[in-house]
Structures are given as structure tokens and as C-alpha cells.
Tab-separated table of C-alpha atoms in Angstrom:
chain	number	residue	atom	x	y	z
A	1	UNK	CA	112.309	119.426	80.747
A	2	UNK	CA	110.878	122.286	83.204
A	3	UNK	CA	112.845	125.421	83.817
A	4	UNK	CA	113.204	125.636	88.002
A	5	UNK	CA	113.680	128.238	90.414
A	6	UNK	CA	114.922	126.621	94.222
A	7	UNK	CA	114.506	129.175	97.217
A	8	UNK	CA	116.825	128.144	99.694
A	9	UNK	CA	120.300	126.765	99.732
A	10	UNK	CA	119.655	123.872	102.503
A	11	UNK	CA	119.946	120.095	102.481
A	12	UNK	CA	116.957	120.055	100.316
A	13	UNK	CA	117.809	122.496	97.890
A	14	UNK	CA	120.941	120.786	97.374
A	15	UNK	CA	119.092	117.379	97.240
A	16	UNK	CA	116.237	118.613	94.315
A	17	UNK	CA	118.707	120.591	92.653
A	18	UNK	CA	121.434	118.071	92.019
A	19	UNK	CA	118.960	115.812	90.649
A	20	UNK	CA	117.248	118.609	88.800
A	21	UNK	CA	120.540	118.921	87.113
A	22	UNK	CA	120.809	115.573	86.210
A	23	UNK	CA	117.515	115.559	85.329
A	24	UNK	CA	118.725	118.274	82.030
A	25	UNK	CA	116.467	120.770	83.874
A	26	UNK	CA	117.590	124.506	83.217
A	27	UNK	CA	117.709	125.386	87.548
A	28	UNK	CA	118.184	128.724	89.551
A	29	UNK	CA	119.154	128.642	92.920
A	30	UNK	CA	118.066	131.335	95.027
A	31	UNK	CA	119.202	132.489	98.724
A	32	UNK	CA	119.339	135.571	100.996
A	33	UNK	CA	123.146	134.980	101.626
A	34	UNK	CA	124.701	136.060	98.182
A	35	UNK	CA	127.815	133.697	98.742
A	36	UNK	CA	126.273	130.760	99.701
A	37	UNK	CA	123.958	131.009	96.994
A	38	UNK	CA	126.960	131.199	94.469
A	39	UNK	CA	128.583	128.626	96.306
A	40	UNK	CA	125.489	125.934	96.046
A	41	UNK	CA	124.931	127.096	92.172
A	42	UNK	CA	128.287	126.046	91.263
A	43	UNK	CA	128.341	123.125	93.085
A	44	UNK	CA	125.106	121.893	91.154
A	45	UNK	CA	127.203	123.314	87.434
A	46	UNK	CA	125.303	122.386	85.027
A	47	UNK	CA	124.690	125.864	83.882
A	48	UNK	CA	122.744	126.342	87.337
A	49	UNK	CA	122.188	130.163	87.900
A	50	UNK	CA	122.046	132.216	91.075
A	51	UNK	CA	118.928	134.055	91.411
A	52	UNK	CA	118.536	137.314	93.258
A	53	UNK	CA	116.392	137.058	96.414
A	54	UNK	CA	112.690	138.537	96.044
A	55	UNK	CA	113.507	139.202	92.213
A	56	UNK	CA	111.119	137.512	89.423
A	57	UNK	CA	112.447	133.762	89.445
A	58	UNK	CA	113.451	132.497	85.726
A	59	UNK	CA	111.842	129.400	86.561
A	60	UNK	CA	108.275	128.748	85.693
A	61	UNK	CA	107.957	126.271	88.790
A	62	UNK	CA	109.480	127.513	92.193
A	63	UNK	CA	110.426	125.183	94.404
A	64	UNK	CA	110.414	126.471	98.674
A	65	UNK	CA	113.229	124.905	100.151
A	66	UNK	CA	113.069	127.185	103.114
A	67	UNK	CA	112.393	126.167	106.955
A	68	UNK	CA	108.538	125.535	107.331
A	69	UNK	CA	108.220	128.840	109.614
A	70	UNK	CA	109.709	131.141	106.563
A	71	UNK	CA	107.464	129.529	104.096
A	72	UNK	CA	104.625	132.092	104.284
A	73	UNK	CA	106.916	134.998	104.915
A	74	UNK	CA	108.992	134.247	101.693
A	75	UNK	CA	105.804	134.066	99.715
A	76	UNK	CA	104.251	137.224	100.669
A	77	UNK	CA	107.853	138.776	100.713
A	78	UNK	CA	107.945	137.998	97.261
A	79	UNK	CA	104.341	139.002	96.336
A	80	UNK	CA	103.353	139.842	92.998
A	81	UNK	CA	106.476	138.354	92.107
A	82	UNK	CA	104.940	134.475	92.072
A	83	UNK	CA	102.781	135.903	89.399
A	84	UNK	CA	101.525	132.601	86.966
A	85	UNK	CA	103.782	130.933	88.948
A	86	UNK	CA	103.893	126.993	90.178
A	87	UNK	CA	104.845	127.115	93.422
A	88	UNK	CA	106.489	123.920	95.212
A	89	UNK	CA	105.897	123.622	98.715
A	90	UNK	CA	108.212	120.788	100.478
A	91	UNK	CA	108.049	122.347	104.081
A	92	UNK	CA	106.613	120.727	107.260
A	93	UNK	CA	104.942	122.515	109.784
A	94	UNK	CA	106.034	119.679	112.293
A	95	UNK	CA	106.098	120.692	116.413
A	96	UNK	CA	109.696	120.577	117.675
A	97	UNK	CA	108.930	117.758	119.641
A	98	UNK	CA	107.130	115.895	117.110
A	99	UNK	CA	103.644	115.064	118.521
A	100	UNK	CA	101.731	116.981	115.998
A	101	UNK	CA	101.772	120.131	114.001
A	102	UNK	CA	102.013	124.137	114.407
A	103	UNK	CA	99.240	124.788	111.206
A	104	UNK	CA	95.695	124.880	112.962
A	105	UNK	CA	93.528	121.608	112.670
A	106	UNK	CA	92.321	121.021	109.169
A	107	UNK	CA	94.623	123.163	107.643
A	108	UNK	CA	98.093	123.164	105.908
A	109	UNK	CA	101.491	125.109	105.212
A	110	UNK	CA	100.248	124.598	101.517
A	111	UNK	CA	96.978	126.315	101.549
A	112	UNK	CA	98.428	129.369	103.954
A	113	UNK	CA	100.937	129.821	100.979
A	114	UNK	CA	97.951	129.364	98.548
A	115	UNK	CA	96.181	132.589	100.315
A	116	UNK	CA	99.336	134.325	100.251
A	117	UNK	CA	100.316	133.636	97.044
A	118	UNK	CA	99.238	135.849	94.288
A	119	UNK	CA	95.578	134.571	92.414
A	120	UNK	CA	97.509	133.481	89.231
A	121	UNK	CA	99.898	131.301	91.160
A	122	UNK	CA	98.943	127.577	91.746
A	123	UNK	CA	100.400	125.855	94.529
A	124	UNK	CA	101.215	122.338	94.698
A	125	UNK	CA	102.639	120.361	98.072
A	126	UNK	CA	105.202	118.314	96.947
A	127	UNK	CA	109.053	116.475	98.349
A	128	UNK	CA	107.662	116.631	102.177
A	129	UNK	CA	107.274	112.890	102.795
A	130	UNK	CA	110.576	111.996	101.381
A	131	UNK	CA	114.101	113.154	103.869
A	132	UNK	CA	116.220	114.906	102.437
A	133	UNK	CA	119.477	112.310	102.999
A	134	UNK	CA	117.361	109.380	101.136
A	135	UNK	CA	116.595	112.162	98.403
A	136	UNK	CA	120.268	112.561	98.286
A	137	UNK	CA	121.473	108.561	97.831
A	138	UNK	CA	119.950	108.443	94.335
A	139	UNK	CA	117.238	105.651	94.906
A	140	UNK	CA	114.417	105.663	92.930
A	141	UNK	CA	111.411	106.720	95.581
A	142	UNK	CA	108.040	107.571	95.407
A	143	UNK	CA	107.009	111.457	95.444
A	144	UNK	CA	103.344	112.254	97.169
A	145	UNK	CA	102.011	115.571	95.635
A	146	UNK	CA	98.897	117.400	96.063
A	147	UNK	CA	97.056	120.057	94.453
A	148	UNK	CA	93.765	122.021	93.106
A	149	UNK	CA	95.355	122.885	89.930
A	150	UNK	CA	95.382	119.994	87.331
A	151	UNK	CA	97.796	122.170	84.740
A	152	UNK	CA	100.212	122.877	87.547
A	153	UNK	CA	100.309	119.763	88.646
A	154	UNK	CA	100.553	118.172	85.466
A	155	UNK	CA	104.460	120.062	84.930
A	156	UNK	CA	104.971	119.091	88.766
A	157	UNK	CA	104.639	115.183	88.076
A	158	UNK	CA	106.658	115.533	84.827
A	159	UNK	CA	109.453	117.339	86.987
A	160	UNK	CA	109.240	114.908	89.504
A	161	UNK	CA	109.974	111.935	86.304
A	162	UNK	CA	112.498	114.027	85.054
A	163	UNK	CA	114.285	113.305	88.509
A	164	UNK	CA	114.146	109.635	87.638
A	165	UNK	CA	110.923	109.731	90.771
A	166	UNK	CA	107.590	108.442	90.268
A	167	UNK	CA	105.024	111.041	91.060
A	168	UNK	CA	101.898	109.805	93.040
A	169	UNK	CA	98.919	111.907	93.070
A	170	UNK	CA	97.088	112.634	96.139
A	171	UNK	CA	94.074	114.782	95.147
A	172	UNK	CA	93.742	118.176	96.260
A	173	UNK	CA	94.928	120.528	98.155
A	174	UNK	CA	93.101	119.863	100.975
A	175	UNK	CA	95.157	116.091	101.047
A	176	UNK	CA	98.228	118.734	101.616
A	177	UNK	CA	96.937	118.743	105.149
A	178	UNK	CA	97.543	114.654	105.834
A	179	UNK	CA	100.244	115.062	103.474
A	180	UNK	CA	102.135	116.869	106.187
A	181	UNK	CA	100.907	114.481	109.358
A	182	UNK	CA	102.278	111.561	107.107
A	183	UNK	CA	105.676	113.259	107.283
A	184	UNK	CA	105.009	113.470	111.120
A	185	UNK	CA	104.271	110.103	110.999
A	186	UNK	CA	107.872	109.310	109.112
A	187	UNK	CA	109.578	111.269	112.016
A	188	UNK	CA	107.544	109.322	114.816
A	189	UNK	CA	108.329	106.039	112.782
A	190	UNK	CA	112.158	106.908	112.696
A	191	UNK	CA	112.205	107.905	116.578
A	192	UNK	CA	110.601	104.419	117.183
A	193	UNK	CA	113.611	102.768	115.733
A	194	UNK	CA	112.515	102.462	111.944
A	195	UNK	CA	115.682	102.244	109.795
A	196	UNK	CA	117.216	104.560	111.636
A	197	UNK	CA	115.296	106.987	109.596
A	198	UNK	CA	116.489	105.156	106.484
A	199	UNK	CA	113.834	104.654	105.417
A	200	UNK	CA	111.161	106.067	102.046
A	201	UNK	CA	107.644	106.005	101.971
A	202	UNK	CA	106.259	103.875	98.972
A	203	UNK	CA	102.804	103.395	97.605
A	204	UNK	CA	104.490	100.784	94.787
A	205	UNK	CA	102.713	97.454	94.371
A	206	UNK	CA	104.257	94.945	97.238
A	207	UNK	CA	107.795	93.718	95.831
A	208	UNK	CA	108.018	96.136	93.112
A	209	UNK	CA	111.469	98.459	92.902
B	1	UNK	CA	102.761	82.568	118.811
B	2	UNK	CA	99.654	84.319	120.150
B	3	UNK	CA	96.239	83.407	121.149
B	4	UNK	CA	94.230	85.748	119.078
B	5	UNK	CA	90.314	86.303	118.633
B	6	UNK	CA	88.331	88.041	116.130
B	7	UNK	CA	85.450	90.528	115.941
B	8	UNK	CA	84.062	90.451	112.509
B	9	UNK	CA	83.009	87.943	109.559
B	10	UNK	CA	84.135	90.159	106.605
B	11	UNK	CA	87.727	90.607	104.305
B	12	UNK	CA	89.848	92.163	106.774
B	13	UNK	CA	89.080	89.112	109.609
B	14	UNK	CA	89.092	86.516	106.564
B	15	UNK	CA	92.494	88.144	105.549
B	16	UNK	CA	94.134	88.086	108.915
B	17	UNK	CA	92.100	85.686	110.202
B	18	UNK	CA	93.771	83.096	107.495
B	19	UNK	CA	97.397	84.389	107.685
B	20	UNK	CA	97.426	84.451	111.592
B	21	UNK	CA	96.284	80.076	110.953
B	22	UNK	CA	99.072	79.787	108.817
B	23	UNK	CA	101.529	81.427	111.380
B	24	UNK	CA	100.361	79.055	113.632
B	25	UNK	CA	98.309	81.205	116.479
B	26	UNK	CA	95.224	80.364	117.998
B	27	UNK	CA	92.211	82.052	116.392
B	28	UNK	CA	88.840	82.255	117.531
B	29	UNK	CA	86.345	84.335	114.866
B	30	UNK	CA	83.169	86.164	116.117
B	31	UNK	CA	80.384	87.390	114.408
B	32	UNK	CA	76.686	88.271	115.630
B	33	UNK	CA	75.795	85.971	112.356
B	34	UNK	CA	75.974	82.560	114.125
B	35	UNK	CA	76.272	80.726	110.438
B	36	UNK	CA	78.559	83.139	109.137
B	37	UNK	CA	80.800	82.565	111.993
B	38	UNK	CA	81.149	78.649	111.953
B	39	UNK	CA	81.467	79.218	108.123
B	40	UNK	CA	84.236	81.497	108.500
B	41	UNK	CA	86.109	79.131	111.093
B	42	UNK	CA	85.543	75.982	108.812
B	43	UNK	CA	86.960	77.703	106.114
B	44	UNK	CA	90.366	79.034	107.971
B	45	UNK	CA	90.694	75.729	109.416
B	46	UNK	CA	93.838	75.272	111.696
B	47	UNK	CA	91.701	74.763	114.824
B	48	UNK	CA	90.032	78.025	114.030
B	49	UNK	CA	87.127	78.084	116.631
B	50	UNK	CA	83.686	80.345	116.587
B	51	UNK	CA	83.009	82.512	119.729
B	52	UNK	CA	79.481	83.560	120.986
B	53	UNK	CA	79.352	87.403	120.194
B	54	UNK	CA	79.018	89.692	123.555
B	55	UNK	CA	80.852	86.489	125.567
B	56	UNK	CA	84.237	87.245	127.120
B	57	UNK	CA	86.914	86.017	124.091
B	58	UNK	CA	89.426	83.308	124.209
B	59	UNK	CA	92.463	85.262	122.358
B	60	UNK	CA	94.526	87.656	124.650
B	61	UNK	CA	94.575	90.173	121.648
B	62	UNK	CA	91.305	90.786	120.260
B	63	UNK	CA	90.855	92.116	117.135
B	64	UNK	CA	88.250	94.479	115.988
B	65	UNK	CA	88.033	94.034	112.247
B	66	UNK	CA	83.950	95.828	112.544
B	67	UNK	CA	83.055	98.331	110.107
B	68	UNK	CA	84.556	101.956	111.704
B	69	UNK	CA	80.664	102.841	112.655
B	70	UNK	CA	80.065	100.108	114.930
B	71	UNK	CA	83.851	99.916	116.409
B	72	UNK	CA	82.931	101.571	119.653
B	73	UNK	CA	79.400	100.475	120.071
B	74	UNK	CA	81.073	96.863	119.776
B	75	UNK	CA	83.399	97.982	122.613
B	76	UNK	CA	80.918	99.407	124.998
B	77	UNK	CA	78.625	96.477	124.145
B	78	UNK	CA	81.411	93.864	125.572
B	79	UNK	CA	82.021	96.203	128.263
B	80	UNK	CA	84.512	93.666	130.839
B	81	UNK	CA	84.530	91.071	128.663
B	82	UNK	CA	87.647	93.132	127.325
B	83	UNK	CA	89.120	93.485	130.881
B	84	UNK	CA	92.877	92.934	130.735
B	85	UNK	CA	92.678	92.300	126.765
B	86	UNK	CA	95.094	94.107	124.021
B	87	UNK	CA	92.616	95.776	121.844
B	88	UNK	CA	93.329	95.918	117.836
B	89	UNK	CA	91.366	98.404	116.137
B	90	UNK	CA	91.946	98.117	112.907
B	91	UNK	CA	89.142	100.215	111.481
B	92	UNK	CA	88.956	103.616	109.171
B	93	UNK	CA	87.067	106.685	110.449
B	94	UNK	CA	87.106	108.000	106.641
B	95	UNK	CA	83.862	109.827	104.788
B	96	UNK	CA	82.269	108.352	102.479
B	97	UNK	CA	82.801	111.268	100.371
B	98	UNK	CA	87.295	110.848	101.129
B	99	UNK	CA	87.309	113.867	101.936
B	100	UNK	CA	88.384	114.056	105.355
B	101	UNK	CA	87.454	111.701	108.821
B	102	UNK	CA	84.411	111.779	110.691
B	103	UNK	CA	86.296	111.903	114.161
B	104	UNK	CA	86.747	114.965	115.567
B	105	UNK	CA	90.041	117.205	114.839
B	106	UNK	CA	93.234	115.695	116.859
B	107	UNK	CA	90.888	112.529	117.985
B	108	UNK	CA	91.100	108.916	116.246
B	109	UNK	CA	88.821	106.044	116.768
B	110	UNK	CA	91.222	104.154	118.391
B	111	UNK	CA	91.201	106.588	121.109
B	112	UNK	CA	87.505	106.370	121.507
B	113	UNK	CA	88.155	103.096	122.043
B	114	UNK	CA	90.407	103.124	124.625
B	115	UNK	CA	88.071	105.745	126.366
B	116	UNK	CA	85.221	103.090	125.740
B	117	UNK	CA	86.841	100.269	126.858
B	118	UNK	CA	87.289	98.852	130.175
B	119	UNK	CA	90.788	100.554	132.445
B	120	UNK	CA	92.851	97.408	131.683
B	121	UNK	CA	92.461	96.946	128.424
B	122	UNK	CA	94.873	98.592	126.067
B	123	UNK	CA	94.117	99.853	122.716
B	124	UNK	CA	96.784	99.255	119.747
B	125	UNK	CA	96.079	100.626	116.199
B	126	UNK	CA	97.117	98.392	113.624
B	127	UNK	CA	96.246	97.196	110.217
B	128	UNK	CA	94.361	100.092	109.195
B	129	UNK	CA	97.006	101.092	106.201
B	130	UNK	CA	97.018	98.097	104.747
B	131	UNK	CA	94.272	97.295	102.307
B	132	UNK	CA	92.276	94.341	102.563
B	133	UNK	CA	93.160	92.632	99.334
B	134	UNK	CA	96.541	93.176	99.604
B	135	UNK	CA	96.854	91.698	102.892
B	136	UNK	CA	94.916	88.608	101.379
B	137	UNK	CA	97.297	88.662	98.580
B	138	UNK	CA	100.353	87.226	100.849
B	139	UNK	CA	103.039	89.543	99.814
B	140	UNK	CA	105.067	90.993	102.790
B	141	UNK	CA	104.198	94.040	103.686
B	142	UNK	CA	104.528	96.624	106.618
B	143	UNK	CA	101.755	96.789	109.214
B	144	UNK	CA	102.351	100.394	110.955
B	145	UNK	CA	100.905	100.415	114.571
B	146	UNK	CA	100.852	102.799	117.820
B	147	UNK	CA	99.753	102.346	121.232
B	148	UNK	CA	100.550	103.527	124.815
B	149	UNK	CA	101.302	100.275	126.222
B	150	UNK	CA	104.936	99.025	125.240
B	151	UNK	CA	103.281	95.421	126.182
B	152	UNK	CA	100.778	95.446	124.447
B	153	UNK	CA	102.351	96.844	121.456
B	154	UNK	CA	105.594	94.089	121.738
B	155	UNK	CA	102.692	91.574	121.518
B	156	UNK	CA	101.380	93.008	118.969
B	157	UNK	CA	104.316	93.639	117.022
B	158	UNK	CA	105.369	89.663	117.446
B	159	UNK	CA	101.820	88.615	116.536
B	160	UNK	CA	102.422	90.804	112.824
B	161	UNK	CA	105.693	89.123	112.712
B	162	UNK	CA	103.821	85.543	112.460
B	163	UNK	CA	101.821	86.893	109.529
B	164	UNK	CA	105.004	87.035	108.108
B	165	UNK	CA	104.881	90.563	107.911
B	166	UNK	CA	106.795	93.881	109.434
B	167	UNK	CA	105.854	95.683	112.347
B	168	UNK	CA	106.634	98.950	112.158
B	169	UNK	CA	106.338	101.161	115.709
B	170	UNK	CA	105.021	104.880	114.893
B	171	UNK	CA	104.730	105.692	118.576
B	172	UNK	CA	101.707	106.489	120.940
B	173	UNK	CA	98.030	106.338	120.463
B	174	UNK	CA	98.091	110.009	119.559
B	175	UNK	CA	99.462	108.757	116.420
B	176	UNK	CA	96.682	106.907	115.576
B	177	UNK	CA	95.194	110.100	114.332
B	178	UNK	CA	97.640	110.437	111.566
B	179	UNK	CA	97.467	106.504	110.878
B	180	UNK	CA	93.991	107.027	110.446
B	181	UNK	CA	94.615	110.166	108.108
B	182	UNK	CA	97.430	107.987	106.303
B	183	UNK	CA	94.717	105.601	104.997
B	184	UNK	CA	92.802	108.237	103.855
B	185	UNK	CA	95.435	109.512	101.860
B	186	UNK	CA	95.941	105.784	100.237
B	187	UNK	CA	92.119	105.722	99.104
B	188	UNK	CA	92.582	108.948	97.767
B	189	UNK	CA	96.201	107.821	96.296
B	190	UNK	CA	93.892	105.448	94.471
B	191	UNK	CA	91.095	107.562	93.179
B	192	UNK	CA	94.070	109.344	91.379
B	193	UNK	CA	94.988	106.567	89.476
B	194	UNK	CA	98.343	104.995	91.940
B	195	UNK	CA	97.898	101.295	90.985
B	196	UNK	CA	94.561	100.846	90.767
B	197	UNK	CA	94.787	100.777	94.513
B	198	UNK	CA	97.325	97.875	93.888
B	199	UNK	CA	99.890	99.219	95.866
B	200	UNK	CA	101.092	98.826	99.548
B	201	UNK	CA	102.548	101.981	101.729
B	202	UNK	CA	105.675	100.626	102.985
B	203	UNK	CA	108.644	102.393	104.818
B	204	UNK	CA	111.352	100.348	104.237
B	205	UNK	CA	114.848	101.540	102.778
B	206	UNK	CA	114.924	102.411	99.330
B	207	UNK	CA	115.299	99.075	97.122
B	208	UNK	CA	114.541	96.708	100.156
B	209	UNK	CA	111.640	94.025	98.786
């Protein structure tokens, strides 16, 4: 089981962290607002801790759960902090209006974080192409992740199992960058009347579970 | 059921070509390889016919199932032959190398397409996530698509529902950039070891078959 520190207490937070839990993962919760942060740590129980904003995290993987534009701010807030760190990004730099993204051509949210991030961290993109709300129901879905380190990705994929998700690996981190226009994709998809946005995105065999 | 022809003698035209018989539309295949062509129409059968290449073609939805490289010379070579035609470009601007697309940054084939082809055609971009022996393999399966023109994608979308298969809107041709970028991701998906590249993308709700 991985030891896991979440910064944020938002819909995704919640979402990983309840499943972390269930998962028998030891999980820190981390926010800016003190009683929130409380609040969202005892809702998870399961001996869930609250962290102390821009302190070391306890966990060895650290999980952004922030809004896309705080992403690269929280990193290099936290600086030398990340240290040997694995650090989880699930944001998505997605326009407002959804016809592309803010992060420049051929780039990603991942590899900004990646130059912010101290050398000994090793980021992997992760939880972006699934919502939050079908997180939340419990299904069993597929998780997308990307990455250059093979280590840090390695305890990524077996957190992602211990969630009772199957981890698909996309390559590098340089796949981070399609890895967010898929989850534009999703949101086009849903405004076009998929599912209502019910919907996951699965690379399973056809008819498979 | 739709009147559909067929630009291309290879898997992806045998693979729609024979599920588009079996829905019951009218198919016409065309290849510059006069014996390939009359082989590929004997063996789909179901009235399948063989078109001269460069002549104006019988379906009302023409489907370019060309390798990516010769997508828009193919185009500019039929020049108004295409007039008034719903354009399927099904093809994948990807390196050889999977690293990235040879189109330009923010551009898709598709849209060179549309820019090569004549004012009243409209382009649709279809198929292009779905891999070719997958398709053959019959299961059901959603075909994401995007155009401009809401006719031309509602006759697209009810010529995938013949196939027996799910049409799934993701919006305007601007999205065919990140459809494009989607099936990169899959082949790279595959390289890391997701089901031997046995595996569909789907968006469907969580458990749905």
C-alpha cells in the first residue's frame, strides 16, 4: 500500500481520497483553509491526517488536487519541499470555453510542474481523463498515466490498483500533453450530448467490464 | 441507410467497407489498382460496386480510408468530383517514430482537407480511434467524430449507427486535432503493453457493454 499526501480539499480530493482509504492506503489531506482541511480528513477517517500547507508531506506520492491555474504556483510554493517526491498531477489546463487549452502548443501542465519541481522529484500525469463524479460512484474505470520516470511510475500504477482502477500506461511525459486534449475531448463529448457527461474513458478490450 | 463510396483497397475500407454491406448501404470501393478494386468488391459482395479512381463517386458520403500521406493529394486530385459530398477522413497524421503528429500545432488533417476540398463539400472526422482490427472484429464499439456541418455529421452519425456501432459527437472540426492526438495516444497505449493493442477507447458509462 503507498503512503499519500492530497493537496487540495475539492471534489477530487474527496474522490481519490475516499478510495485511497478504502484502498488501506495511509492518506494526508492537505489545504490552505485549516478547517476545511480537518473537515475533509475526518470525513475520509480511516486514520486520514491533516497536513500543514507548504510543510514536508508524509506521503511519498503527492497527489495535486488543486485548480489547473494553482498547479505550478503550489509546486514552486512548496519548493524544496517535493524533494524525492512523486508528484501526481490530475489538473487540466482546459480554456473556459472549452475549444482548446491555456498551456502553449506542445506542451503540458505536467512538464511546467516537472521544471518547477525540485530535480529529485518525478512527476507523473495521472486522474485527468476520468470526472471527478464517475470517480466518485465506485465503478471500476480505466486510469491513463504518463511519465519519464519508470520507478515513479511503477508506485503510481500500484496506487492506482490499490483503488480497485486499472492503470494504463501512456509513455512519457511528453503523452501528458494529449493526455490533457483527451480530457478536452471528454468535455467537448459531454457538451455534444454524450451521457450527459456520464460517461469514462476506457481502453478495455470491446465488451470487457 | 446511406449510399456510401470508398477511397482505398486496404484494412480500414475492407473493415468498413464489409460492415457498412451488412448494414445494408450502398457501397462503391475505389482504388487506383483496377484488380484490387473488383477484388475487393467481389469479396464484400452485397452489390458492392468498383468505381474508376479520379471519376466523380456514386456514395453521397465518401470515405477516405488512404494512408494519412496521400489524404489531401487524393482530395485535390478529385478536385469537384467531391462537390456537394460529406467527406470522411478517417486517416492518422501520427510519426512514425509516435512521438507526436506531423501536422502543424492546432491543425489536423481533416482540416487540410476541408481547405483542399471543393466549398460544398464538408469534411467529418471519423473512424480514426478505432483500430482497424478491432473494427473488423464486429464487437460494438464507439466511433467518435466532429465536423462543422450538423448535416453532414447527422448523416454520418446514422451511417455509424448501421455498422451497428455508436456515434459519439465531440463537436467541431477543431476537434479533430485532439481526435487525431487521441489515436496517438492509443498506439502509444499499446507500445506500453494495454492489451496488446486489443483494446477499444470507448466513452460509455461505467459498466455499459
Amino acid at each position: 500500500m503507498s503512503s499519500i499526501s492530497i493537496i487540495g480539499v475539492g471534489t477530487m480530493a474527496r474522490a481519490i481520497g475516499a478510495r485511497a482509504v478504502e484502498g488501506g492506503n495511509t492518506v494526508e489531506v492537505i489545504g490552505r483553509d485549516e478547517a476545511k482541511t480537518r473537515d475533509l480528513a475526518a470525513s475520509l477517517g480511516g486514520g486520514t491526517t491533516a497536513g500543514t500547507f507548504g510543510a514536508t508531506p508524509a506521503g511519498d506520492i503527492v497527489i495535486l488536487a488543486v485548480l489547473n491555474a494553482g498547479a505550478v504556483p503550489v509546486v514552486a510554493r512548496y519548493g524544496n519541499a517535493l524533494a524525492g517526491k512523486v508528484i501526481v498531477d490530475i489538473t487540466n489546463p482546459v480554456k473556459a470555453d472549452a475549444t482548446g487549452l491555456v498551456t502553449p502548443d506542445g506542451m503540458s501542465t505536467a512538464q511546467e510542474i516537472a521544471e518547477a519541481a525540485p530535480a529529485s522529484a518525478h512527476v507523473v500525469k495521472a486522474f485527468n481523463t476520468v470526472f471527478g463524479h464517475i470517480l466518485a460512484a465506485g465503478h471500476p474505470l480505466d486510469v491513463l498515466f504518463a511519465g519519464d520516470d519508470a520507478r515513479a511510475k511503477a508506485s503510481v500504477s500500484a496506487f492506482i490498483e490499490s483503488l480497485g482502477l486499472r492503470p494504463r500506461d501512456a509513455g512519457g511525459l511528453g503523452m501528458a500533453h494529449w493526455l490533457e486534449g483527451t480530457a478536452l475531448l471528454m468535455i467537448n463529448l459531454a457538451r455534444h450530448g454524450v451521457g450527459n457527461a456520464d460517461f469514462a474513458l476506457t481502453v478495455s478490450a470491446p465488451g470487457e467490464k
